[in-house]
Amino acid sequence: MTIPTITAFERSPDRGRGLARDLRVRWALEEVGQRYDVRLVSFGALKEPAHRALQPFGQIPTYEEGDLRLFESGAIVLHIAERHAGLLPDDPNGRGQAIAWMFAALNTVEPPLVELGTAMRVERDRGWYEERLKLLQDRAHITLGALSARLGGADWLDGAFNAGDLMMVAVLFRSKVTEILDAYPNLGAYVARGEARPAFRRAFAAQLQVFNAGQQPADKDRS
């Protein structure tokens, strides 16, 4: 069986906090027990024709498996879940529900959280920051409130852990830096359960190892 290759940042801009989206692809591969290779890409190489042939928008991750080339983390995780047992329920209805939660994570939950995080990171010195921050927080709370109500006291969104939970936890994990999840104890516990999974820990450790290696003084002298 062909061992897939994914791309990741050569020097992670998140300083090893697990925010880069290759984490969710690594996690999916770890959950299904699929070996994989990683090709590290510099920021300059992201915009080169060779990488844009794989990812038209000059981002990571990408996924290569034989003649197959994929981009977008959601599409990659769905491909992995469909090719391997363990991330999608066997029954068609449960399978459809898991995929629906994957799309909900990416299309409904992630956008307001990313916009909030971006504003908090790069717009603090703007005169209109406080007003805009309140607007973005309100939008995020509407989405998170609905998700919190749907999850309730359950461990996972729809029965056993599946690809829908993987994607949702990955999205919520990236928002922890904004501290907005503090208002939703059940969502915080939900993310903690995801982080406690051995496959997540292996994926996070692998991503962190790349960052730590990039901080070694000897690395600065490499051509």
N, CA and C of each residue as an Amber inpcrd file, in Angstrom:
protein
   669
   0.8420000  -1.1960000   0.0000000   0.0000000   0.0000000   0.0000000
   0.8750000   1.2410000   0.0000000   0.5350000   2.2220000  -0.8290000
   1.3050000   3.4470000  -0.9130000   1.2100000   4.2300000   0.3880000
   2.3470000   4.6830000   0.8870000   2.3600000   5.5100000   2.0870000
   2.1080000   6.9580000   1.6720000   1.0570000   7.5900000   2.1820000
   0.7690000   8.9610000   1.7710000   1.7890000   9.9500000   2.3220000
   1.9190000  11.0600000   1.6260000   2.7880000  12.1500000   2.0580000
   1.9430000  13.4000000   2.2360000   2.0960000  14.0400000   3.3750000
   1.4170000  15.3050000   3.6120000   2.4610000  16.4100000   3.7090000
   2.0200000  17.6500000   3.5400000   2.9180000  18.7800000   3.7140000
   2.5770000  19.5050000   5.0060000   3.6130000  20.1270000   5.5880000
   3.4590000  20.8950000   6.8170000   4.4670000  22.0370000   6.7910000
   4.2710000  23.0120000   7.6780000   5.1860000  24.1380000   7.7510000
   6.5750000  23.6870000   8.1820000   7.5880000  24.1800000   7.4920000
   8.9700000  23.9460000   7.9130000   9.2430000  24.6630000   9.2330000
   8.7180000  25.8710000   9.3500000   8.8280000  26.6470000  10.5890000
   7.4190000  27.1250000  10.9460000   6.8090000  26.4880000  11.9150000
   5.4110000  26.7610000  12.2360000   5.2320000  28.1600000  12.8080000
   4.2950000  28.9370000  12.2600000   4.0460000  30.2780000  12.7950000
   3.3220000  30.2830000  14.1310000   2.8150000  29.1230000  14.5620000
   2.0460000  29.0830000  15.8150000   2.9130000  28.7670000  17.0270000
   4.2200000  28.6460000  16.8070000   5.1680000  28.3710000  17.8950000
   4.8380000  27.0710000  18.6260000   4.4410000  26.0690000  17.8640000
   4.2530000  24.7310000  18.4040000   2.9860000  24.5070000  19.1890000
   1.9680000  25.3690000  18.9890000   0.7320000  25.2210000  19.7610000
  -0.2880000  24.3160000  19.0950000   0.0130000  23.7740000  17.9400000
  -0.9010000  22.8520000  17.2860000  -2.0090000  23.5270000  16.5090000
  -1.7850000  24.7640000  16.0680000  -2.8320000  25.4940000  15.3650000
  -2.8320000  25.2450000  13.8600000  -1.7100000  24.8190000  13.3050000
  -1.6380000  24.5810000  11.8630000  -2.5350000  23.4030000  11.4880000
  -3.1530000  23.4960000  10.3270000  -4.1970000  22.5320000   9.9710000
  -3.6730000  21.1590000   9.5500000  -2.3790000  20.9870000   9.4470000
  -1.8960000  19.6270000   9.2200000  -2.1500000  18.7530000  10.4440000
  -2.3770000  19.3640000  11.6160000  -2.6250000  18.5760000  12.8270000
  -3.8290000  17.6680000  12.6550000  -4.9050000  18.1880000  12.0630000
  -6.1190000  17.3790000  11.9350000  -5.9140000  16.2320000  10.9570000
  -5.0800000  16.4320000   9.9500000  -4.7770000  15.3480000   9.0070000
  -3.8910000  14.3050000   9.6880000  -2.8820000  14.7590000  10.4100000
  -2.0400000  13.8260000  11.1750000  -2.8990000  13.0060000  12.1350000
  -3.8300000  13.6840000  12.8120000  -4.6890000  13.0080000  13.7930000
  -5.5190000  11.9210000  13.1180000  -6.1100000  12.2400000  11.9820000
  -6.9100000  11.2390000  11.2820000  -6.0660000  10.0270000  10.8830000
  -4.8870000  10.2780000  10.3880000  -3.9990000   9.1840000   9.9970000
  -3.5990000   8.3420000  11.2090000  -3.3540000   8.9960000  12.3240000
  -3.0090000   8.2660000  13.5470000  -4.1980000   7.4420000  14.0450000
  -5.4020000   7.9820000  13.9420000  -6.5850000   7.2550000  14.4050000
  -6.7920000   5.9610000  13.6330000  -6.5100000   5.9710000  12.3400000
  -6.7370000   4.7660000  11.5360000  -5.4970000   3.8980000  11.4250000
  -4.3990000   4.3170000  12.0550000  -3.1850000   3.5170000  12.0420000
  -2.4520000   3.5070000  10.7120000  -2.5710000   4.5830000   9.9520000
  -1.9240000   4.6700000   8.6500000  -0.5880000   5.4060000   8.7640000
   0.4780000   4.7410000   8.3790000   1.7820000   5.4080000   8.3190000
   1.7370000   6.5210000   7.2800000   2.5420000   7.5510000   7.4870000
   2.5740000   8.6460000   6.5260000   3.9280000   9.3420000   6.5890000
   4.2700000   9.9790000   5.5120000   5.4690000  10.7980000   5.4440000
   5.0740000  12.2670000   5.4440000   5.9910000  13.1100000   5.8680000
   5.7390000  14.5470000   5.8990000   6.8380000  15.2530000   5.1170000
   6.4130000  16.1180000   4.2130000   7.3650000  16.9760000   3.5050000
   7.1970000  18.3890000   4.0360000   8.2470000  18.9130000   4.6330000
   8.1940000  20.2420000   5.2200000   8.4060000  21.3020000   4.1450000
   7.6170000  22.3670000   4.2230000   7.6140000  23.3960000   3.1920000
   7.8820000  24.7520000   3.8330000   8.7930000  25.5200000   3.2510000
   9.0700000  26.8700000   3.7350000   7.9780000  27.8150000   3.2560000
   7.9260000  29.0040000   3.8550000   6.9300000  29.9880000   3.4300000
   7.1630000  30.4130000   1.9860000   8.4250000  30.4950000   1.5890000
   8.7170000  30.8420000   0.2090000   8.2420000  29.7740000  -0.7580000
   8.4670000  28.5100000  -0.3930000   8.0850000  27.4020000  -1.2750000
   6.5810000  27.2730000  -1.4170000   5.8350000  27.7640000  -0.4280000
   4.3740000  27.6920000  -0.5140000   3.8340000  28.4060000  -1.7500000
   4.5300000  29.4380000  -2.1780000   4.0530000  30.2470000  -3.2990000
   4.6840000  29.8590000  -4.6290000   5.5570000  28.8740000  -4.6090000
   6.2140000  28.4350000  -5.8380000   5.2750000  27.5640000  -6.6710000
   5.4920000  27.5340000  -8.0020000   4.6270000  26.7450000  -8.8870000
   4.4950000  25.2750000  -8.4830000   5.5810000  24.6690000  -7.9910000
   5.5350000  23.2450000  -7.6440000   4.5080000  22.9830000  -6.5500000
   4.4750000  23.8720000  -5.5420000   3.5050000  23.6640000  -4.4690000
   2.1060000  24.0840000  -4.9010000   2.0130000  25.1620000  -5.6580000
   0.6950000  25.6070000  -6.1110000   0.0450000  24.5850000  -7.0570000
   0.8270000  23.7280000  -7.6640000   0.2480000  22.6580000  -8.4730000
  -0.5100000  21.6710000  -7.5890000  -0.1030000  21.5940000  -6.3130000
  -0.7990000  20.7340000  -5.3470000  -1.8660000  21.5000000  -4.5760000
  -1.5740000  22.7540000  -4.2530000  -2.4640000  23.5830000  -3.4550000
  -2.5620000  24.9540000  -4.1300000  -3.5920000  25.1970000  -4.9170000
  -3.6740000  26.4180000  -5.7220000  -3.5650000  27.7080000  -4.9170000
  -3.8820000  27.6520000  -3.6110000  -3.9010000  28.8560000  -2.7930000
  -2.6240000  29.0300000  -1.9670000  -1.6550000  28.1450000  -2.1880000
  -0.3770000  28.2800000  -1.5090000  -0.4420000  28.0590000  -0.0120000
  -1.1800000  27.0320000   0.4070000  -1.3410000  26.7410000   1.8260000
  -0.9210000  25.2980000   2.1090000  -0.9780000  24.9430000   3.3850000
  -0.8190000  23.5430000   3.8070000  -2.0890000  23.1780000   4.5670000
  -2.3900000  21.8720000   4.6620000  -1.6380000  20.7260000   4.1730000
  -2.0680000  20.3270000   2.7630000  -1.2340000  19.4990000   2.1600000
  -1.6210000  18.7650000   0.9630000  -1.4450000  17.2860000   1.2570000
  -1.9660000  16.4600000   0.3580000  -1.9530000  15.0120000   0.5610000
  -1.6800000  14.3570000  -0.7810000  -0.6620000  13.5040000  -0.8060000
  -0.3200000  12.7710000  -2.0290000  -0.2930000  11.2800000  -1.7160000
  -0.9800000  10.5210000  -2.5280000  -1.0500000   9.0690000  -2.3550000
  -1.1020000   8.4450000  -3.7430000   0.0230000   7.9270000  -4.2110000
   0.0690000   7.4270000  -5.5790000  -0.2060000   8.5560000  -6.5530000
  -1.2060000   8.3870000  -7.3980000  -1.5720000   9.4170000  -8.3680000
  -2.5630000  10.4350000  -7.8060000  -3.0090000  10.2290000  -6.5800000
  -3.9950000  11.1200000  -5.9780000  -3.3310000  12.3340000  -5.3510000
  -3.8820000  13.5110000  -5.6250000  -3.4200000  14.7610000  -5.0290000
  -4.6270000  15.4720000  -4.4280000  -4.5590000  15.7780000  -3.1470000
  -5.6630000  16.4560000  -2.4740000  -5.1620000  17.6830000  -1.7360000
  -6.0480000  18.6660000  -1.5820000  -5.7900000  19.7950000  -0.6970000
  -7.0790000  20.0830000   0.0610000  -6.9910000  20.9720000   1.0410000
  -8.0600000  21.2770000   2.0030000  -8.1500000  20.1580000   3.0490000
  -7.9380000  20.5480000   4.2990000  -7.8660000  19.5600000   5.3760000
  -9.1490000  18.7430000   5.4980000 -10.3080000  19.3690000   5.2930000
 -11.5630000  18.6240000   5.3950000 -11.6770000  17.5410000   4.3520000
 -11.2960000  17.8710000   3.1180000 -11.3520000  16.8830000   2.0430000
 -10.3690000  15.7380000   2.3100000  -9.2230000  16.0840000   2.8560000
  -8.2090000  15.0540000   3.1420000  -8.6990000  14.1270000   4.2520000
  -9.2320000  14.7030000   5.3210000  -9.7290000  13.8700000   6.4280000
 -10.8880000  12.9940000   5.9640000 -11.7750000  13.5310000   5.1470000
 -12.8800000  12.7250000   4.6270000 -12.3580000  11.5720000   3.7840000
 -11.3650000  11.8320000   2.9570000 -10.7640000  10.7710000   2.1490000
 -10.1900000   9.6720000   3.0450000  -9.4660000  10.0760000   4.0720000
  -8.8820000   9.0920000   4.9970000  -9.9770000   8.2830000   5.6740000
 -11.0290000   8.9600000   6.1190000 -12.1220000   8.2790000   6.8150000
 -12.8510000   7.3030000   5.9040000 -12.9520000   7.6270000   4.6280000
 -13.6430000   6.7480000   3.6890000 -12.7800000   5.5650000   3.2710000
 -11.4700000   5.7200000   3.3240000 -10.5590000   4.6570000   2.9030000
 -10.2290000   3.6730000   4.0140000 -10.4320000   4.0830000   5.2640000
 -10.0210000   3.2560000   6.4000000 -11.1710000   3.1160000   7.3870000
 -11.2200000   1.9920000   8.0450000 -12.2340000   1.7760000   9.0750000
 -11.8850000   2.5670000  10.3290000 -12.9350000   2.9750000  11.0590000
 -12.7160000   3.5710000  12.3640000 -13.1730000   5.0010000  12.5320000
 -13.3300000   5.7520000  11.4490000 -13.7090000   7.1570000  11.5770000
 -15.1090000   7.4680000  11.0630000 -15.7310000   6.5390000  10.3830000
 -17.1020000   6.7240000   9.9200000 -17.9380000   5.5170000  10.3390000
 -19.1560000   5.7390000  10.8190000 -20.0260000   4.6160000  11.1800000
 -20.3030000   3.7190000   9.9770000 -20.6340000   2.4700000  10.2530000
 -20.9140000   1.5220000   9.1780000 -22.2820000   1.7660000   8.5390000
 -23.2650000   2.2030000   9.3400000 -24.5940000   2.3790000   8.7630000
 -24.6630000   3.6910000   7.9830000 -25.3840000   3.6990000   6.8690000
 -25.4260000   4.8830000   5.9950000 -25.9050000   6.1480000   6.6950000
 -26.9010000   6.0310000   7.5460000 -27.4170000   7.2130000   8.2230000
 -26.3890000   7.8100000   9.1820000 -25.7470000   6.9540000   9.9410000
 -24.7230000   7.4260000  10.8590000 -23.5360000   8.0250000  10.1170000
 -23.2170000   7.4010000   8.9860000 -22.1270000   7.9030000   8.1430000
 -22.4570000   9.3110000   7.6320000 -23.6730000   9.4780000   7.1530000
 -24.0930000  10.7790000   6.6610000 -24.0780000  11.8350000   7.7580000
 -24.4930000  11.4440000   8.9640000 -24.5090000  12.3840000  10.0830000
 -23.0950000  12.8090000  10.4540000 -22.1610000  11.8700000  10.4590000
 -20.7720000  12.2030000  10.7770000 -20.2000000  13.1850000   9.7590000
 -20.5020000  12.9510000   8.4960000 -20.0090000  13.8450000   7.4420000
 -20.6510000  15.2240000   7.5840000 -21.9320000  15.2580000   7.9690000
 -22.6060000  16.5390000   8.1860000 -21.9090000  17.3360000   9.2820000
 -21.4890000  16.6560000  10.3460000 -20.7820000  17.3550000  11.4210000
 -19.4080000  17.8400000  10.9610000 -18.7710000  17.1110000  10.0760000
 -17.5010000  17.5870000   9.5210000 -17.7070000  18.9100000   8.7900000
 -18.7500000  18.9560000   7.9520000 -19.0430000  20.1850000   7.2110000
 -19.4540000  21.3100000   8.1620000 -20.2090000  20.9750000   9.2100000
 -20.6180000  21.9890000  10.1790000 -19.4010000  22.5990000  10.8740000
 -18.4430000  21.7530000  11.2140000 -17.2260000  22.2490000  11.8670000
 -16.4940000  23.2530000  10.9850000 -16.3800000  22.9190000   9.7020000
 -15.6030000  23.7540000   8.7920000 -16.3670000  24.9730000   8.2860000
 -17.6610000  24.8070000   8.0280000 -18.4310000  25.8790000   7.3780000
 -19.1920000  26.7780000   8.3410000 -19.5780000  26.2420000   9.5010000
 -20.3880000  27.0130000  10.4370000 -19.6100000  27.4380000  11.6720000
 -18.8600000  26.5220000  12.2600000 -18.1860000  26.8100000  13.5260000
 -16.8390000  27.5040000  13.3240000 -16.0560000  27.0520000  12.3790000
 -14.6990000  27.5940000  12.2470000 -14.6330000  29.0510000  11.7850000
 -15.4160000  29.4870000  10.7870000 -15.2400000  30.8610000  10.2930000
 -15.3440000  31.9530000  11.3550000 -16.3850000  31.9780000  12.2100000
 -16.4220000  33.0520000  13.2120000 -15.3070000  32.9530000  14.2380000
 -14.8490000  31.7420000  14.5240000 -13.7570000  31.5880000  15.4810000
 -12.4360000  32.0670000  14.8940000 -12.2170000  31.7710000  13.6250000
 -10.9970000  32.2400000  12.9660000 -10.9950000  33.7540000  12.8580000
 -12.1450000  34.3260000  12.5090000 -12.2310000  35.7870000  12.3840000
 -11.9740000  36.4540000  13.7330000 -12.5080000  35.8830000  14.7890000
 -12.2780000  36.4240000  16.1270000 -10.7990000  36.3310000  16.4980000
 -10.2120000  35.1770000  16.2820000  -8.8110000  34.9940000  16.6220000
  -7.9010000  35.9290000  15.8400000  -8.2020000  36.1080000  14.5660000
  -7.4010000  36.9980000  13.7330000  -7.4870000  38.4350000  14.2280000
  -8.6950000  38.8710000  14.5620000  -8.8710000  40.2360000  15.0650000
  -8.0970000  40.4460000  16.3640000  -8.1500000  39.4820000  17.2500000
  -7.4540000  39.6110000  18.5290000  -5.9510000  39.6370000  18.3510000
  -5.4860000  39.0220000  17.2840000  -4.0480000  38.9420000  17.0500000
  -3.4810000  40.1570000  16.3180000  -4.2250000  40.6940000  15.3550000
  -3.6240000  41.7020000  14.4760000  -4.3360000  43.0560000  14.4720000
  -5.4610000  43.1980000  15.1750000  -6.2160000  44.4510000  15.0830000
  -6.3040000  45.2210000  16.3960000  -5.5430000  44.8110000  17.3910000
  -5.6650000  45.4190000  18.7160000  -5.3440000  46.9110000  18.7300000
  -4.5120000  47.3650000  17.8170000  -4.0980000  48.7660000  17.8220000
  -5.0160000  49.6600000  17.0000000  -6.0820000  49.1160000  16.4690000
  -7.0120000  49.9080000  15.6660000  -8.0160000  50.6200000  16.5600000
  -8.4180000  51.8190000  16.1570000  -9.3380000  52.6020000  16.9630000
 -10.6970000  51.9600000  17.1340000 -11.0920000  51.1370000  16.1900000
 -12.4060000  50.5170000  16.2420000 -12.3620000  49.0850000  16.7860000
 -11.2180000  48.7060000  17.3620000 -11.0230000  47.3080000  17.7600000
 -12.0680000  46.8290000  18.7610000 -12.3140000  47.5930000  19.8170000
 -13.2200000  47.1330000  20.8720000 -14.6290000  46.9090000  20.3390000
 -15.0750000  47.8050000  19.4800000 -16.4180000  47.6540000  18.9100000
 -16.5010000  46.4210000  18.0240000 -15.4750000  46.2420000  17.2040000
 -15.4670000  45.0770000  16.3240000 -15.3130000  43.7860000  17.1280000
 -14.5070000  43.8210000  18.1760000 -14.3180000  42.6380000  19.0060000
 -15.6380000  42.1730000  19.5960000 -16.4220000  43.1050000  20.0880000
 -17.7290000  42.7450000  20.6590000 -18.6210000  42.0910000  19.6120000
 -18.6180000  42.6210000  18.3990000 -19.4220000  42.0470000  17.3200000
 -18.9790000  40.6200000  17.0060000 -17.6760000  40.4210000  16.9000000
 -17.1590000  39.0900000  16.5720000 -17.4060000  38.0960000  17.7040000
 -17.2760000  38.5590000  18.9390000 -17.5580000  37.6810000  20.0750000
 -19.0280000  37.2640000  20.0900000 -19.9140000  38.2100000  19.8170000
 -21.3430000  37.8930000  19.7930000 -21.6540000  36.8490000  18.7280000
 -21.0460000  36.9970000  17.5490000 -21.2660000  36.0250000  16.4820000
 -20.7640000  34.6510000  16.8790000 -19.5870000  34.6090000  17.4880000
 -19.0190000  33.3270000  17.9010000 -19.8750000  32.6780000  18.9800000
 -20.3790000  33.4770000  19.9070000 -21.1960000  32.9330000  20.9940000
 -22.5040000  32.3480000  20.4700000 -23.0750000  32.9350000  19.4460000
 -24.2930000  32.3740000  18.8650000 -24.0380000  30.9570000  18.3690000
 -22.9270000  30.7880000  17.6520000 -22.5860000  29.4690000  17.1120000
 -22.2220000  28.4920000  18.2170000 -21.3720000  28.9320000  19.1370000
 -20.9300000  28.0390000  20.2090000 -22.0710000  27.6900000  21.1540000
 -22.9770000  28.6220000  21.3700000 -24.1260000  28.3340000  22.2210000
 -24.9930000  27.2340000  21.6410000 -25.2000000  27.2900000  20.3350000
 -25.9980000  26.2550000  19.6750000 -25.2940000  24.9020000  19.7330000
 -23.9820000  24.9210000  19.5190000 -23.2220000  23.6760000  19.5780000
 -23.2280000  23.0990000  20.9910000 -23.0540000  23.9640000  21.9750000
 -23.0600000  23.5250000  23.3690000 -24.4030000  22.8890000  23.7340000
 -25.4830000  23.5080000  23.2800000 -26.8150000  22.9560000  23.5640000
 -27.0000000  21.6050000  22.9010000 -26.4950000  21.4570000  21.7010000
 -26.6260000  20.1840000  20.9700000 -25.8080000  19.0830000  21.6260000
 -24.6110000  19.3980000  22.0710000 -23.7670000  18.3910000  22.7230000
 -24.3330000  18.0060000  24.0790000 -24.7840000  18.9980000  24.8380000
 -25.3140000  18.7250000  26.1710000 -24.2750000  18.0280000  27.0360000
 -24.6830000  16.9470000  27.6830000 -23.7720000  16.2090000  28.5410000
 -23.1650000  14.9820000  27.8920000 -23.3380000  14.8500000  26.5770000
 -22.7990000  13.6840000  25.8730000 -21.2870000  13.7880000  25.7160000
 -20.6580000  12.6480000  25.5520000 -19.2170000  12.6470000  25.3120000
 -18.8950000  13.1140000  23.9010000 -19.6970000  12.6710000  22.9270000
 -19.4450000  12.9790000  21.5230000 -20.7390000  13.4270000  20.8630000
 -20.6470000  13.9600000  19.6860000 -21.7880000  14.5990000  19.0320000
 -22.8940000  13.6280000  18.6430000 -22.5170000  12.4350000  18.2310000
 -23.5430000  11.5150000  17.7160000 -23.1490000  10.0720000  18.0040000
 -23.1680000   9.7080000  19.2620000 -22.7900000   8.3530000  19.6310000
 -21.2920000   8.2310000  19.8520000 -20.6680000   7.2620000  19.1920000
 -19.2380000   7.0310000  19.3560000 -18.4260000   8.0850000  18.6080000
 -17.1990000   8.2750000  19.0470000 -16.2770000   9.2070000  18.3880000
 -16.1510000   8.8560000  16.9100000 -16.1980000   9.8780000  16.0610000
 -16.0390000   9.6480000  14.6310000 -15.3970000  10.8720000  13.9790000
 -15.3500000  10.8830000  12.6580000 -14.6880000  11.9620000  11.9330000
 -15.3380000  13.3190000  12.1960000 -16.6300000  13.3390000  12.4780000
 -17.2870000  14.5950000  12.8170000 -16.7200000  15.1940000  14.0890000
 -16.5010000  14.3510000  15.0960000 -15.8950000  14.8200000  16.3370000
 -14.4550000  15.2420000  16.1170000 -13.7250000  14.4700000  15.3400000
 -12.3330000  14.8150000  15.0700000 -12.2340000  16.2200000  14.4940000
 -13.0520000  16.5090000  13.5060000 -12.9810000  17.8190000  12.8710000
 -13.4830000  18.9060000  13.7990000 -14.5440000  18.6410000  14.5440000
 -15.0760000  19.6600000  15.4470000 -14.0940000  19.9630000  16.5720000
 -13.5120000  18.9400000  17.1650000 -12.5320000  19.1620000  18.2180000
 -11.3250000  19.9290000  17.6670000 -10.8820000  19.5770000  16.4710000
  -9.7380000  20.2730000  15.8730000 -10.0360000  21.7540000  15.6920000
 -11.2450000  22.0830000  15.2740000 -11.6450000  23.4810000  15.0970000
 -11.7060000  24.1940000  16.4460000 -12.3380000  23.5880000  17.4300000
 -12.4520000  24.2020000  18.7430000 -11.0930000  24.3190000  19.4220000
 -10.2270000  23.3560000  19.2000000  -8.8840000  23.3850000  19.7800000
  -8.1350000  24.6360000  19.3430000  -8.2920000  25.0170000  18.0650000
  -7.6040000  26.2000000  17.5500000  -8.1270000  27.4810000  18.1990000
  -9.3550000  27.4430000  18.7280000  -9.9510000  28.6520000  19.3110000
  -9.5960000  28.8300000  20.7810000  -8.8980000  27.8790000  21.3830000
  -8.6190000  27.9720000  22.8100000  -7.7990000  29.2160000  23.1530000
  -7.0050000  29.6920000  22.2040000  -6.1710000  30.8660000  22.4700000
  -7.0250000  32.1160000  22.6980000  -8.2720000  32.1200000  22.2270000
  -9.1520000  33.2670000  22.4240000  -9.8640000  33.2180000  23.7700000
  -9.8250000  32.0610000  24.4400000 -10.4600000  31.8310000  25.7380000
 -11.9830000  31.8840000  25.6790000 -12.5500000  31.8940000  24.4790000
 -14.0000000  31.9880000  24.3690000 -14.6890000  30.7060000  24.8370000
 -13.9830000  29.5830000  24.8060000 -14.5880000  28.3250000  25.2550000
 -14.8010000  28.2830000  26.7580000 -14.1920000  29.2290000  27.4900000
 -14.3590000  29.2440000  28.9420000 -15.8210000  29.3840000  29.3400000
 -16.6260000  29.9620000  28.4470000 -18.0500000  30.1570000  28.7390000
 -18.8710000  28.8890000  28.5510000 -18.2390000  27.8310000  28.0380000
 -18.9630000  26.5970000  27.7140000 -18.2020000  25.4000000  28.2900000
 -18.4200000  25.0940000  29.5680000 -17.6780000  23.9980000  30.1970000
 -17.8220000  22.6730000  29.4650000 -18.9910000  22.4010000  28.9020000
 -19.1540000  21.1100000  28.2200000 -18.3390000  21.0540000  26.9380000
 -18.1710000  22.1910000  26.2480000 -17.3330000  22.1980000  25.0570000
 -15.8580000  22.0990000  25.4300000 -15.4800000  22.7400000  26.5390000
 -14.1000000  22.6000000  27.0050000 -13.7700000  21.1580000  27.3540000
 -14.7200000  20.4780000  28.0160000 -14.5180000  19.0720000  28.3580000
 -14.4850000  18.1990000  27.1060000 -15.2920000  18.5680000  26.1350000
 -15.3310000  17.8500000  24.8460000 -13.9720000  17.9250000  24.1520000
 -13.4010000  19.1140000  24.1120000 -12.0780000  19.2710000  23.5050000
 -11.0340000  18.4900000  24.3010000 -11.1300000  18.5300000  25.6180000
 -10.1820000  17.7950000  26.4540000 -10.2460000  16.3000000  26.1830000
 -11.4550000  15.7710000  25.9520000 -11.5640000  14.3460000  25.6250000
 -10.8660000  14.0420000  24.3040000 -11.0290000  14.9370000  23.3420000
 -10.3310000  14.7390000  22.0720000  -8.8270000  14.7760000  22.2470000
  -8.3430000  15.7450000  23.0110000  -6.8990000  15.8680000  23.2480000
  -6.3340000  14.6610000  23.9820000  -7.1610000  14.0040000  24.7720000
  -6.6930000  12.8590000  25.5600000  -6.5560000  11.5900000  24.7210000
  -7.1130000  11.5830000  23.5310000  -7.0150000  10.3920000  22.6990000
  -5.5540000  10.1590000  22.3050000  -5.0750000   8.9190000  22.3990000
  -3.6770000   8.6400000  22.0500000  -3.3030000   9.1060000  20.6490000
  -4.2210000   8.9840000  19.6930000  -3.9240000   9.3990000  18.3220000
  -3.7030000  10.9040000  18.2400000  -4.4940000  11.6790000  18.9880000
  -4.2830000  13.1290000  19.0090000  -2.9240000  13.4480000  19.6120000
  -2.5940000  12.7950000  20.7100000  -1.3150000  13.0770000  21.3680000
  -0.1390000  12.7740000  20.4550000  -0.2390000  11.6830000  19.6980000
   0.8430000  11.3570000  18.7640000   0.9390000  12.4080000  17.6570000
  -0.2080000  12.8370000  17.1520000  -0.2170000  13.8430000  16.0880000
   0.3470000  15.1660000  16.5860000  -0.0540000  15.5790000  17.7760000
   0.4280000  16.8370000  18.3420000   1.9340000  16.7650000  18.5920000
   2.3880000  15.6420000  19.1230000   3.8170000  15.4790000  19.3980000
   4.6340000  15.5330000  18.1090000   4.1030000  14.9460000  17.0400000
   4.8240000  14.9490000  15.7680000   4.9250000  16.3600000  15.2120000
   3.8510000  17.1260000  15.3250000   3.8800000  18.5090000  14.8500000
   4.8060000  19.3610000  15.7210000   4.7480000  19.1560000  17.0310000
   5.5990000  19.9090000  17.9460000   7.0720000  19.5970000  17.7220000
   7.3690000  18.3550000  17.3830000   8.7540000  17.9640000  17.1330000
   9.3560000  18.7750000  15.9850000   8.5680000  19.0530000  14.9630000
   9.0460000  19.8610000  13.8430000   9.3990000  21.2550000  14.3240000
   8.5440000  21.8410000  15.1480000   8.8100000  23.1810000  15.6650000
  10.0630000  23.1900000  16.5320000  10.1690000  22.2110000  17.4400000
  11.3280000  22.1610000  18.3270000  12.6220000  21.9800000  17.5450000
  12.5910000  21.1550000  16.5000000  13.7800000  20.9540000  15.6770000
  14.1780000  22.2510000  14.9900000  13.1930000  23.0460000  14.5990000
  13.4730000  24.3110000  13.9300000  14.0680000  25.3520000  14.8410000
  13.9800000  25.1260000  16.1770000  14.5270000  26.0820000  17.1300000
  15.9630000  25.7760000  17.5280000  16.5020000  24.6510000  17.0660000
  17.8670000  24.2810000  17.4170000  18.8470000  25.2740000  16.7960000
  19.8100000  25.7780000  17.5730000  20.7540000  26.7600000  17.0440000
  21.4660000  26.3060000  15.7910000  21.8060000  25.0110000  15.7170000
  22.5310000  24.5080000  14.5380000  21.7150000  24.6520000  13.2860000
  20.3970000  24.6680000  13.4480000  19.5350000  24.7360000  12.2870000
  19.7020000  26.0610000  11.5410000  20.1170000  27.1200000  12.2480000
  20.2630000  28.4250000  11.6350000  21.4050000  28.4600000  10.6240000
  22.3230000  27.5290000  10.7700000  23.4760000  27.5160000   9.8850000
  23.3120000  26.6450000   8.6610000  22.1620000  25.9750000   8.5720000
  21.9460000  25.0890000   7.4430000  21.6350000  25.9090000   6.2170000
  22.0990000  25.4400000   5.0700000  21.8270000  26.1490000   3.8220000
  20.4800000  25.7160000   3.2770000
